[in-house]
Amino acid sequence: YDTGLTALEDSAGGLSRAMVEVVEQAGHEPQLALLKAHPDLAGRLAVRGELTSESTAEQAAAGLGQCAPEQYAAFRRLNERYTQKFGFPFILAVRGYDRDGILECFQSRVDNEVDVEFDEALIQVHRIARLRLEALFTKDT
């Protein structure tokens, strides 16, 4: 609480809302840096086993660790196209998706306008953070 948090933030939802507010107030450049720090889905870090334990578990639950070679190739092509167009990696809170659903979402979003996709990527970052906070708060109870 020394850093300005109150009892209102002492829950997954409250802390998530506070984090969203900080990101929204940060401005474009810090937001872009946040997006750029995100790993590619089914990308090199995943293949090399260098994701965080949370990302590894989320991607594994979505079946991304069991992609057929043609699916990995599709992810690789989409990751390259997406990053070239938007300047940051494709971000999706994958919980509740399977490989086909993720690819479908990826293929749809790569055609978005830059400002629309920037906003959507931030929404996905917030969703990932909220889901992880909920898991942490649940684990602690």
XYZ file of C-alpha atoms in Angstrom:
141
model
C 0.000 0.000 0.000
C 3.016 2.293 0.238
C 2.933 2.730 -3.553
C -0.578 4.116 -3.659
C -2.660 0.961 -3.750
C -5.736 0.822 -1.570
C -8.024 -1.904 -0.297
C -9.964 -1.493 -3.563
C -7.038 -3.060 -5.404
C -6.810 -5.993 -2.986
C -8.539 -8.367 -5.400
C -7.825 -9.692 -8.867
C -10.439 -7.401 -10.373
C -9.322 -4.346 -8.443
C -5.648 -4.820 -9.207
C -6.479 -5.541 -12.840
C -8.460 -2.288 -13.108
C -5.563 -0.361 -11.546
C -3.134 -1.897 -14.015
C -5.397 -1.040 -16.965
C -5.572 2.564 -15.757
C -1.776 2.824 -15.524
C -1.340 1.451 -19.047
C -4.060 3.699 -20.480
C -2.462 6.786 -18.916
C 1.051 5.830 -20.025
C 0.663 7.020 -23.601
C 1.480 5.465 -26.948
C 5.232 4.831 -26.677
C 5.144 2.957 -23.340
C 2.117 1.025 -24.579
C 3.994 0.068 -27.746
C 6.974 -1.046 -25.654
C 4.621 -3.228 -23.599
C 3.246 -4.838 -26.758
C 6.709 -5.370 -28.235
C 7.791 -7.211 -25.068
C 5.216 -9.929 -25.708
C 6.408 -13.239 -27.252
C 5.134 -14.597 -30.570
C 2.472 -17.294 -30.369
C 4.008 -20.670 -31.235
C 7.181 -18.723 -32.044
C 10.901 -19.240 -31.539
C 10.817 -18.754 -27.769
C 8.151 -21.435 -27.424
C 10.069 -23.850 -29.633
C 13.253 -23.241 -27.610
C 11.390 -23.547 -24.297
C 12.183 -19.954 -23.289
C 8.684 -18.692 -22.436
C 7.586 -17.894 -18.901
C 5.929 -20.786 -17.110
C 2.571 -19.009 -17.454
C 2.927 -18.524 -21.223
C 4.136 -22.101 -21.628
C 1.119 -23.463 -19.739
C -1.343 -21.234 -21.615
C 0.058 -22.122 -25.030
C 0.218 -25.827 -24.133
C -3.415 -25.807 -22.952
C -4.398 -24.335 -26.324
C -2.516 -27.138 -28.084
C 0.184 -24.918 -29.554
C 2.902 -27.336 -28.476
C 1.386 -30.037 -30.663
C 1.143 -28.133 -33.938
C 1.631 -30.095 -37.117
C 4.481 -28.794 -39.308
C 2.033 -26.988 -41.612
C 0.438 -25.272 -38.602
C 3.842 -24.105 -37.338
C 4.539 -22.813 -40.844
C 1.208 -20.943 -40.837
C 1.991 -19.404 -37.437
C 5.466 -18.420 -38.624
C 4.076 -16.727 -41.766
C 1.343 -14.947 -39.825
C 3.765 -13.846 -37.088
C 6.080 -12.329 -39.721
C 3.267 -10.645 -41.648
C 1.636 -9.325 -38.498
C 4.846 -7.963 -36.967
C 5.847 -6.301 -40.245
C 2.452 -4.623 -40.530
C 1.919 -3.567 -36.912
C 5.405 -3.354 -35.390
C 4.552 -5.654 -32.468
C 3.687 -9.352 -32.149
C 0.202 -10.833 -32.350
C -1.240 -10.996 -28.846
C -4.164 -13.158 -27.841
C -5.286 -14.405 -24.453
C -5.379 -18.012 -25.657
C -7.348 -19.476 -22.750
C -10.491 -21.045 -24.206
C -9.073 -21.296 -27.727
C -7.707 -24.287 -29.607
C -5.093 -24.174 -32.404
C -7.676 -23.761 -35.153
C -9.494 -20.991 -33.289
C -6.225 -19.164 -32.665
C -5.240 -19.414 -36.332
C -8.686 -18.181 -37.378
C -8.433 -15.201 -35.022
C -4.878 -14.511 -36.196
C -5.927 -14.578 -39.867
C -8.814 -12.234 -39.160
C -6.880 -9.704 -37.092
C -3.899 -9.413 -39.425
C -6.237 -7.543 -41.795
C -7.219 -4.930 -39.184
C -6.222 -1.289 -39.436
C -3.187 -0.393 -37.310
C -5.083 1.698 -34.747
C -7.800 -0.941 -34.367
C -5.237 -3.692 -33.850
C -3.173 -1.612 -31.420
C -6.263 -1.203 -29.248
C -7.153 -4.894 -29.577
C -3.629 -5.964 -28.610
C -3.855 -3.838 -25.453
C -7.230 -5.396 -24.640
C -5.623 -8.823 -24.973
C -2.708 -7.837 -22.706
C -5.209 -6.665 -20.099
C -7.164 -9.918 -20.424
C -3.995 -11.997 -19.998
C -3.044 -9.984 -16.910
C -6.526 -10.306 -15.420
C -6.634 -14.079 -15.985
C -3.210 -14.517 -14.416
C -4.141 -12.324 -11.445
C -7.321 -14.341 -10.930
C -5.237 -17.524 -10.893
C -2.820 -16.016 -8.363
C -5.570 -14.739 -6.081
C -7.365 -18.090 -6.279
C -4.153 -19.968 -5.508
C -3.564 -17.831 -2.420
C -6.992 -18.536 -0.906
